[in-house]
mmCIF file with all atom_site columns, C-alpha atoms in Angstrom:
data_model
loop_
_atom_site.group_PDB
_atom_site.id
_atom_site.type_symbol
_atom_site.label_atom_id
_atom_site.label_alt_id
_atom_site.label_comp_id
_atom_site.label_asym_id
_atom_site.label_entity_id
_atom_site.label_seq_id
_atom_site.pdbx_PDB_ins_code
_atom_site.Cartn_x
_atom_site.Cartn_y
_atom_site.Cartn_z
_atom_site.occupancy
_atom_site.B_iso_or_equiv
_atom_site.pdbx_formal_charge
_atom_site.auth_seq_id
_atom_site.auth_comp_id
_atom_site.auth_asym_id
_atom_site.auth_atom_id
_atom_site.pdbx_PDB_model_num
ATOM 1   C CA . VAL E 1 1   ? 0.000   0.000   0.000  1.00 73.00 ? 1049 VAL E CA 1
ATOM 2   C CA . SER E 1 2   ? 1.482   3.356   -0.971 1.00 80.00 ? 1050 SER E CA 1
ATOM 3   C CA . ARG E 1 3   ? 1.431   6.286   1.458  1.00 83.00 ? 1051 ARG E CA 1
ATOM 4   C CA . GLN E 1 4   ? -1.320  7.944   -0.580 1.00 86.00 ? 1052 GLN E CA 1
ATOM 5   C CA . GLU E 1 5   ? -3.384  4.732   -0.649 1.00 84.00 ? 1053 GLU E CA 1
ATOM 6   C CA . PHE E 1 6   ? -2.930  4.478   3.124  1.00 82.00 ? 1054 PHE E CA 1
ATOM 7   C CA . ILE E 1 7   ? -4.285  8.003   3.602  1.00 86.00 ? 1055 ILE E CA 1
ATOM 8   C CA . GLU E 1 8   ? -7.216  7.281   1.266  1.00 87.00 ? 1056 GLU E CA 1
ATOM 9   C CA . LEU E 1 9   ? -8.028  4.082   3.174  1.00 82.00 ? 1057 LEU E CA 1
ATOM 10  C CA . ALA E 1 10  ? -7.842  5.993   6.448  1.00 82.00 ? 1058 ALA E CA 1
ATOM 11  C CA . LYS E 1 11  ? -10.267 8.613   5.086  1.00 86.00 ? 1059 LYS E CA 1
ATOM 12  C CA . LYS E 1 12  ? -12.709 5.969   3.862  1.00 83.00 ? 1060 LYS E CA 1
ATOM 13  C CA . SER E 1 13  ? -12.656 4.150   7.189  1.00 78.00 ? 1061 SER E CA 1
ATOM 14  C CA . GLY E 1 14  ? -14.330 7.091   8.901  1.00 81.00 ? 1062 GLY E CA 1
ATOM 15  C CA . ASN E 1 15  ? -12.127 6.559   11.959 1.00 81.00 ? 1063 ASN E CA 1
ATOM 16  C CA . PHE E 1 16  ? -9.967  9.673   11.492 1.00 88.00 ? 1064 PHE E CA 1
ATOM 17  C CA . ASP E 1 17  ? -10.765 13.385  11.460 1.00 92.00 ? 1065 ASP E CA 1
ATOM 18  C CA . ASP E 1 18  ? -8.804  15.956  9.412  1.00 93.00 ? 1066 ASP E CA 1
ATOM 19  C CA . THR E 1 19  ? -6.349  16.596  12.254 1.00 94.00 ? 1067 THR E CA 1
ATOM 20  C CA . ASN E 1 20  ? -5.588  12.877  12.536 1.00 93.00 ? 1068 ASN E CA 1
ATOM 21  C CA . LEU E 1 21  ? -5.197  12.542  8.772  1.00 93.00 ? 1069 LEU E CA 1
ATOM 22  C CA . GLU E 1 22  ? -2.762  15.471  8.653  1.00 93.00 ? 1070 GLU E CA 1
ATOM 23  C CA . PHE E 1 23  ? -0.790  13.902  11.500 1.00 94.00 ? 1071 PHE E CA 1
ATOM 24  C CA . LEU E 1 24  ? -0.717  10.561  9.643  1.00 90.00 ? 1072 LEU E CA 1
ATOM 25  C CA . GLN E 1 25  ? 0.578   12.273  6.496  1.00 90.00 ? 1073 GLN E CA 1
ATOM 26  C CA . ARG E 1 26  ? 3.348   14.091  8.408  1.00 91.00 ? 1074 ARG E CA 1
ATOM 27  C CA . THR E 1 27  ? 4.314   10.917  10.238 1.00 91.00 ? 1075 THR E CA 1
ATOM 28  C CA . LEU E 1 28  ? 4.465   8.874   7.048  1.00 87.00 ? 1076 LEU E CA 1
ATOM 29  C CA . LYS E 1 29  ? 6.578   11.516  5.329  1.00 86.00 ? 1077 LYS E CA 1
ATOM 30  C CA . LYS E 1 30  ? 9.084   11.845  8.201  1.00 88.00 ? 1078 LYS E CA 1
ATOM 31  C CA . SER E 1 31  ? 9.252   8.148   9.101  1.00 85.00 ? 1079 SER E CA 1
ATOM 32  C CA . GLY E 1 32  ? 10.959  6.992   5.939  1.00 82.00 ? 1080 GLY E CA 1
ATOM 33  C CA . ILE E 1 33  ? 8.147   4.587   5.152  1.00 81.00 ? 1081 ILE E CA 1
ATOM 34  C CA . GLY E 1 34  ? 8.136   4.304   1.376  1.00 80.00 ? 1082 GLY E CA 1
ATOM 35  C CA . ASP E 1 35  ? 5.494   3.617   -1.211 1.00 80.00 ? 1083 ASP E CA 1
ATOM 36  C CA . GLU E 1 36  ? 6.610   -0.010  -1.408 1.00 76.00 ? 1084 GLU E CA 1
ATOM 37  C CA . SER E 1 37  ? 6.051   -0.683  2.282  1.00 75.00 ? 1085 SER E CA 1
ATOM 38  C CA . TYR E 1 38  ? 3.619   -3.426  3.138  1.00 70.00 ? 1086 TYR E CA 1
ATOM 39  C CA . LEU E 1 39  ? 0.353   -2.856  4.934  1.00 70.00 ? 1087 LEU E CA 1
ATOM 40  C CA . PRO E 1 40  ? -2.535  -5.287  4.672  1.00 73.00 ? 1088 PRO E CA 1
ATOM 41  C CA . ARG E 1 41  ? -5.514  -3.524  3.139  1.00 64.00 ? 1089 ARG E CA 1
ATOM 42  C CA . HIS E 1 42  ? -7.890  -4.960  5.725  1.00 68.00 ? 1090 HIS E CA 1
ATOM 43  C CA . VAL E 1 43  ? -6.012  -3.252  8.569  1.00 66.00 ? 1091 VAL E CA 1
ATOM 44  C CA . ILE E 1 44  ? -7.890  -0.029  7.861  1.00 58.00 ? 1092 ILE E CA 1
ATOM 45  C CA . SER E 1 45  ? -11.482 -1.111  7.669  1.00 58.00 ? 1093 SER E CA 1
ATOM 46  C CA . SER E 1 46  ? -14.729 -0.092  9.233  1.00 50.00 ? 1094 SER E CA 1
ATOM 47  C CA . PRO E 1 47  ? -15.022 -0.869  12.950 1.00 49.00 ? 1095 PRO E CA 1
ATOM 48  C CA . SER E 1 48  ? -17.837 -3.322  12.250 1.00 49.00 ? 1096 SER E CA 1
ATOM 49  C CA . ARG E 1 49  ? -15.614 -5.523  10.091 1.00 63.00 ? 1097 ARG E CA 1
ATOM 50  C CA . SER E 1 50  ? -13.606 -8.002  12.117 1.00 72.00 ? 1098 SER E CA 1
ATOM 51  C CA . VAL E 1 51  ? -10.336 -9.449  10.927 1.00 76.00 ? 1099 VAL E CA 1
ATOM 52  C CA . THR E 1 52  ? -9.906  -13.187 10.631 1.00 84.00 ? 1100 THR E CA 1
ATOM 53  C CA . ILE E 1 53  ? -7.171  -15.719 11.220 1.00 87.00 ? 1101 ILE E CA 1
ATOM 54  C CA . ALA E 1 54  ? -7.236  -16.375 7.477  1.00 88.00 ? 1102 ALA E CA 1
ATOM 55  C CA . GLN E 1 55  ? -6.351  -12.716 6.862  1.00 86.00 ? 1103 GLN E CA 1
ATOM 56  C CA . GLY E 1 56  ? -3.518  -12.996 9.373  1.00 88.00 ? 1104 GLY E CA 1
ATOM 57  C CA . ARG E 1 57  ? -2.234  -16.114 7.627  1.00 92.00 ? 1105 ARG E CA 1
ATOM 58  C CA . GLU E 1 58  ? -2.447  -14.318 4.282  1.00 90.00 ? 1106 GLU E CA 1
ATOM 59  C CA . GLU E 1 59  ? -0.388  -11.439 5.675  1.00 89.00 ? 1107 GLU E CA 1
ATOM 60  C CA . ALA E 1 60  ? 2.142   -13.886 7.152  1.00 92.00 ? 1108 ALA E CA 1
ATOM 61  C CA . ALA E 1 61  ? 2.460   -15.722 3.846  1.00 94.00 ? 1109 ALA E CA 1
ATOM 62  C CA . VAL E 1 62  ? 3.067   -12.529 1.862  1.00 91.00 ? 1110 VAL E CA 1
ATOM 63  C CA . LEU E 1 63  ? 5.688   -11.268 4.304  1.00 91.00 ? 1111 LEU E CA 1
ATOM 64  C CA . MET E 1 64  ? 7.497   -14.486 5.119  1.00 96.00 ? 1112 MET E CA 1
ATOM 65  C CA . PHE E 1 65  ? 7.486   -16.076 1.665  1.00 97.00 ? 1113 PHE E CA 1
ATOM 66  C CA . GLY E 1 66  ? 8.713   -12.850 0.065  1.00 94.00 ? 1114 GLY E CA 1
ATOM 67  C CA . ALA E 1 67  ? 11.551  -12.476 2.568  1.00 96.00 ? 1115 ALA E CA 1
ATOM 68  C CA . VAL E 1 68  ? 12.560  -16.145 2.454  1.00 98.00 ? 1116 VAL E CA 1
ATOM 69  C CA . ASP E 1 69  ? 12.422  -16.213 -1.364 1.00 98.00 ? 1117 ASP E CA 1
ATOM 70  C CA . SER E 1 70  ? 14.821  -13.272 -1.401 1.00 97.00 ? 1118 SER E CA 1
ATOM 71  C CA . VAL E 1 71  ? 17.225  -14.875 1.098  1.00 98.00 ? 1119 VAL E CA 1
ATOM 72  C CA . LEU E 1 72  ? 17.231  -18.230 -0.692 1.00 98.00 ? 1120 LEU E CA 1
ATOM 73  C CA . PHE E 1 73  ? 17.815  -16.554 -4.054 1.00 98.00 ? 1121 PHE E CA 1
ATOM 74  C CA . SER E 1 74  ? 20.672  -14.362 -2.830 1.00 98.00 ? 1122 SER E CA 1
ATOM 75  C CA . THR E 1 75  ? 22.429  -17.133 -0.880 1.00 97.00 ? 1123 THR E CA 1
ATOM 76  C CA . LYS E 1 76  ? 21.794  -19.907 -3.431 1.00 98.00 ? 1124 LYS E CA 1
ATOM 77  C CA . ILE E 1 77  ? 20.837  -22.202 -0.539 1.00 97.00 ? 1125 ILE E CA 1
ATOM 78  C CA . HIS E 1 78  ? 18.182  -24.832 -1.253 1.00 98.00 ? 1126 HIS E CA 1
ATOM 79  C CA . PRO E 1 79  ? 15.354  -25.057 1.324  1.00 98.00 ? 1127 PRO E CA 1
ATOM 80  C CA . ARG E 1 80  ? 16.135  -28.742 1.953  1.00 98.00 ? 1128 ARG E CA 1
ATOM 81  C CA . ASP E 1 81  ? 19.663  -27.757 3.066  1.00 98.00 ? 1129 ASP E CA 1
ATOM 82  C CA . ILE E 1 82  ? 18.278  -25.806 6.025  1.00 98.00 ? 1130 ILE E CA 1
ATOM 83  C CA . THR E 1 83  ? 18.380  -27.912 9.188  1.00 98.00 ? 1131 THR E CA 1
ATOM 84  C CA . ILE E 1 84  ? 17.204  -25.327 11.728 1.00 99.00 ? 1132 ILE E CA 1
ATOM 85  C CA . LEU E 1 85  ? 14.258  -22.932 11.405 1.00 99.00 ? 1133 LEU E CA 1
ATOM 86  C CA . VAL E 1 86  ? 13.485  -20.314 14.044 1.00 98.00 ? 1134 VAL E CA 1
ATOM 87  C CA . VAL E 1 87  ? 10.408  -18.119 13.588 1.00 98.00 ? 1135 VAL E CA 1
ATOM 88  C CA . ASN E 1 88  ? 9.374   -15.381 15.951 1.00 96.00 ? 1136 ASN E CA 1
ATOM 89  C CA . CYS E 1 89  ? 6.222   -13.314 15.974 1.00 93.00 ? 1137 CYS E CA 1
ATOM 90  C CA . GLY E 1 90  ? 5.099   -11.391 19.018 1.00 86.00 ? 1138 GLY E CA 1
ATOM 91  C CA . ILE E 1 91  ? 1.330   -11.463 18.672 1.00 86.00 ? 1139 ILE E CA 1
ATOM 92  C CA . PHE E 1 92  ? 0.114   -13.780 15.918 1.00 87.00 ? 1140 PHE E CA 1
ATOM 93  C CA . ASN E 1 93  ? 0.560   -17.350 17.158 1.00 87.00 ? 1141 ASN E CA 1
ATOM 94  C CA . VAL E 1 94  ? -1.580  -19.901 15.353 1.00 89.00 ? 1142 VAL E CA 1
ATOM 95  C CA . VAL E 1 95  ? -1.946  -23.628 14.822 1.00 91.00 ? 1143 VAL E CA 1
ATOM 96  C CA . PRO E 1 96  ? -0.531  -24.876 12.520 1.00 93.00 ? 1144 PRO E CA 1
ATOM 97  C CA . SER E 1 97  ? 2.427   -22.642 13.326 1.00 95.00 ? 1145 SER E CA 1
ATOM 98  C CA . LEU E 1 98  ? 4.183   -20.076 11.176 1.00 96.00 ? 1146 LEU E CA 1
ATOM 99  C CA . SER E 1 99  ? 7.193   -22.394 10.980 1.00 98.00 ? 1147 SER E CA 1
ATOM 100 C CA . ALA E 1 100 ? 4.896   -25.161 9.710  1.00 98.00 ? 1148 ALA E CA 1
ATOM 101 C CA . MET E 1 101 ? 3.697   -22.778 6.988  1.00 97.00 ? 1149 MET E CA 1
ATOM 102 C CA . LEU E 1 102 ? 7.308   -22.285 5.894  1.00 98.00 ? 1150 LEU E CA 1
ATOM 103 C CA . VAL E 1 103 ? 8.268   -25.968 6.112  1.00 99.00 ? 1151 VAL E CA 1
ATOM 104 C CA . ASN E 1 104 ? 5.264   -26.979 4.009  1.00 98.00 ? 1152 ASN E CA 1
ATOM 105 C CA . HIS E 1 105 ? 5.555   -24.140 1.486  1.00 98.00 ? 1153 HIS E CA 1
ATOM 106 C CA . TYR E 1 106 ? 9.246   -24.762 0.811  1.00 98.00 ? 1154 TYR E CA 1
ATOM 107 C CA . LYS E 1 107 ? 9.053   -28.546 1.200  1.00 98.00 ? 1155 LYS E CA 1
ATOM 108 C CA . MET E 1 108 ? 11.850  -28.483 3.740  1.00 98.00 ? 1156 MET E CA 1
ATOM 109 C CA . ARG E 1 109 ? 13.389  -31.656 5.087  1.00 97.00 ? 1157 ARG E CA 1
ATOM 110 C CA . SER E 1 110 ? 11.297  -33.820 7.400  1.00 96.00 ? 1158 SER E CA 1
ATOM 111 C CA . ASP E 1 111 ? 13.914  -33.789 10.176 1.00 97.00 ? 1159 ASP E CA 1
ATOM 112 C CA . ILE E 1 112 ? 14.255  -29.991 10.332 1.00 98.00 ? 1160 ILE E CA 1
ATOM 113 C CA . GLN E 1 113 ? 14.379  -28.565 13.849 1.00 98.00 ? 1161 GLN E CA 1
ATOM 114 C CA . THR E 1 114 ? 11.709  -25.870 14.113 1.00 98.00 ? 1162 THR E CA 1
ATOM 115 C CA . TYR E 1 115 ? 11.185  -23.323 16.844 1.00 98.00 ? 1163 TYR E CA 1
ATOM 116 C CA . ASN E 1 116 ? 8.337   -20.827 17.195 1.00 96.00 ? 1164 ASN E CA 1
ATOM 117 C CA . LEU E 1 117 ? 8.913   -17.961 19.584 1.00 95.00 ? 1165 LEU E CA 1
ATOM 118 C CA . GLY E 1 118 ? 5.981   -15.792 20.541 1.00 90.00 ? 1166 GLY E CA 1
ATOM 119 C CA . GLY E 1 119 ? 4.711   -13.408 23.156 1.00 85.00 ? 1167 GLY E CA 1
ATOM 120 C CA . MET E 1 120 ? 8.141   -11.890 23.779 1.00 86.00 ? 1168 MET E CA 1
ATOM 121 C CA . GLY E 1 121 ? 7.739   -8.557  22.033 1.00 81.00 ? 1169 GLY E CA 1
ATOM 122 C CA . CYS E 1 122 ? 10.626  -6.944  20.200 1.00 81.00 ? 1170 CYS E CA 1
ATOM 123 C CA . ALA E 1 123 ? 13.233  -8.886  22.195 1.00 87.00 ? 1171 ALA E CA 1
ATOM 124 C CA . ALA E 1 124 ? 12.194  -12.077 20.403 1.00 89.00 ? 1172 ALA E CA 1
ATOM 125 C CA . GLY E 1 125 ? 14.283  -11.133 17.354 1.00 92.00 ? 1173 GLY E CA 1
ATOM 126 C CA . ALA E 1 126 ? 17.494  -11.089 19.390 1.00 94.00 ? 1174 ALA E CA 1
ATOM 127 C CA . ILE E 1 127 ? 16.453  -14.239 21.246 1.00 95.00 ? 1175 ILE E CA 1
ATOM 128 C CA . ALA E 1 128 ? 15.780  -15.997 17.921 1.00 96.00 ? 1176 ALA E CA 1
ATOM 129 C CA . ILE E 1 129 ? 19.259  -15.102 16.631 1.00 97.00 ? 1177 ILE E CA 1
ATOM 130 C CA . ASP E 1 130 ? 20.863  -16.294 19.873 1.00 97.00 ? 1178 ASP E CA 1
ATOM 131 C CA . LEU E 1 131 ? 18.923  -19.569 19.746 1.00 98.00 ? 1179 LEU E CA 1
ATOM 132 C CA . ALA E 1 132 ? 19.991  -20.161 16.137 1.00 98.00 ? 1180 ALA E CA 1
ATOM 133 C CA . ARG E 1 133 ? 23.622  -19.378 17.021 1.00 98.00 ? 1181 ARG E CA 1
ATOM 134 C CA . ALA E 1 134 ? 23.585  -21.834 19.924 1.00 98.00 ? 1182 ALA E CA 1
ATOM 135 C CA . LEU E 1 135 ? 22.037  -24.546 17.757 1.00 98.00 ? 1183 LEU E CA 1
ATOM 136 C CA . LEU E 1 136 ? 24.560  -23.937 14.963 1.00 98.00 ? 1184 LEU E CA 1
ATOM 137 C CA . ASP E 1 137 ? 27.422  -24.139 17.478 1.00 97.00 ? 1185 ASP E CA 1
ATOM 138 C CA . SER E 1 138 ? 26.260  -27.639 18.370 1.00 96.00 ? 1186 SER E CA 1
ATOM 139 C CA . ARG E 1 139 ? 25.825  -28.643 14.708 1.00 94.00 ? 1187 ARG E CA 1
ATOM 140 C CA . PRO E 1 140 ? 28.748  -27.264 12.667 1.00 93.00 ? 1188 PRO E CA 1
ATOM 141 C CA . GLY E 1 141 ? 28.344  -27.198 8.903  1.00 94.00 ? 1189 GLY E CA 1
ATOM 142 C CA . THR E 1 142 ? 24.574  -26.779 8.990  1.00 97.00 ? 1190 THR E CA 1
ATOM 143 C CA . TYR E 1 143 ? 22.302  -23.923 7.977  1.00 98.00 ? 1191 TYR E CA 1
ATOM 144 C CA . ALA E 1 144 ? 19.757  -22.086 10.095 1.00 98.00 ? 1192 ALA E CA 1
ATOM 145 C CA . LEU E 1 145 ? 17.051  -19.742 8.886  1.00 99.00 ? 1193 LEU E CA 1
ATOM 146 C CA . VAL E 1 146 ? 15.664  -17.133 11.266 1.00 98.00 ? 1194 VAL E CA 1
ATOM 147 C CA . VAL E 1 147 ? 12.425  -15.383 10.316 1.00 98.00 ? 1195 VAL E CA 1
ATOM 148 C CA . SER E 1 148 ? 11.537  -12.479 12.572 1.00 95.00 ? 1196 SER E CA 1
ATOM 149 C CA . THR E 1 149 ? 8.208   -10.824 11.840 1.00 92.00 ? 1197 THR E CA 1
ATOM 150 C CA . GLU E 1 150 ? 5.148   -9.172  13.255 1.00 89.00 ? 1198 GLU E CA 1
ATOM 151 C CA . ILE E 1 151 ? 1.715   -9.763  11.819 1.00 86.00 ? 1199 ILE E CA 1
ATOM 152 C CA . ILE E 1 152 ? -0.235  -6.563  12.390 1.00 80.00 ? 1200 ILE E CA 1
ATOM 153 C CA . THR E 1 153 ? -3.560  -8.029  11.312 1.00 77.00 ? 1201 THR E CA 1
ATOM 154 C CA . ALA E 1 154 ? -3.850  -9.473  14.809 1.00 66.00 ? 1202 ALA E CA 1
ATOM 155 C CA . THR E 1 155 ? -3.578  -6.057  16.418 1.00 63.00 ? 1203 THR E CA 1
#
């Protein structure tokens, strides 16, 4: 969603007055958020419309698959070569897990070690990296993938 689309969605939602909209525009301009930033369209909806787990999963898929595709392409590592997968997300914790989404989507090996960290807030990213490092120390010559995200649909 571009910055302009975001402002238009905010206007249409009816949740913001002119002062709020001006503040949003200033904040977007100064924050460095670009027109290629991701925001699920259903985040700004009428108060009567509730978000669903399916929408959260859709957001997770777009974010995670795009990021992982980019990492796999740039490193030339095949998904089946990854032996450790650590996923962290502060709020959106579902069954099947986000790591299961990745394992199934990329057809990763059946003996992959997966870890889902949740409910830890922003510190979970650092904890995920430390966990992956510790696991790699005990298994030299292996690859770990850490996916740190936040799914804002849930908020």
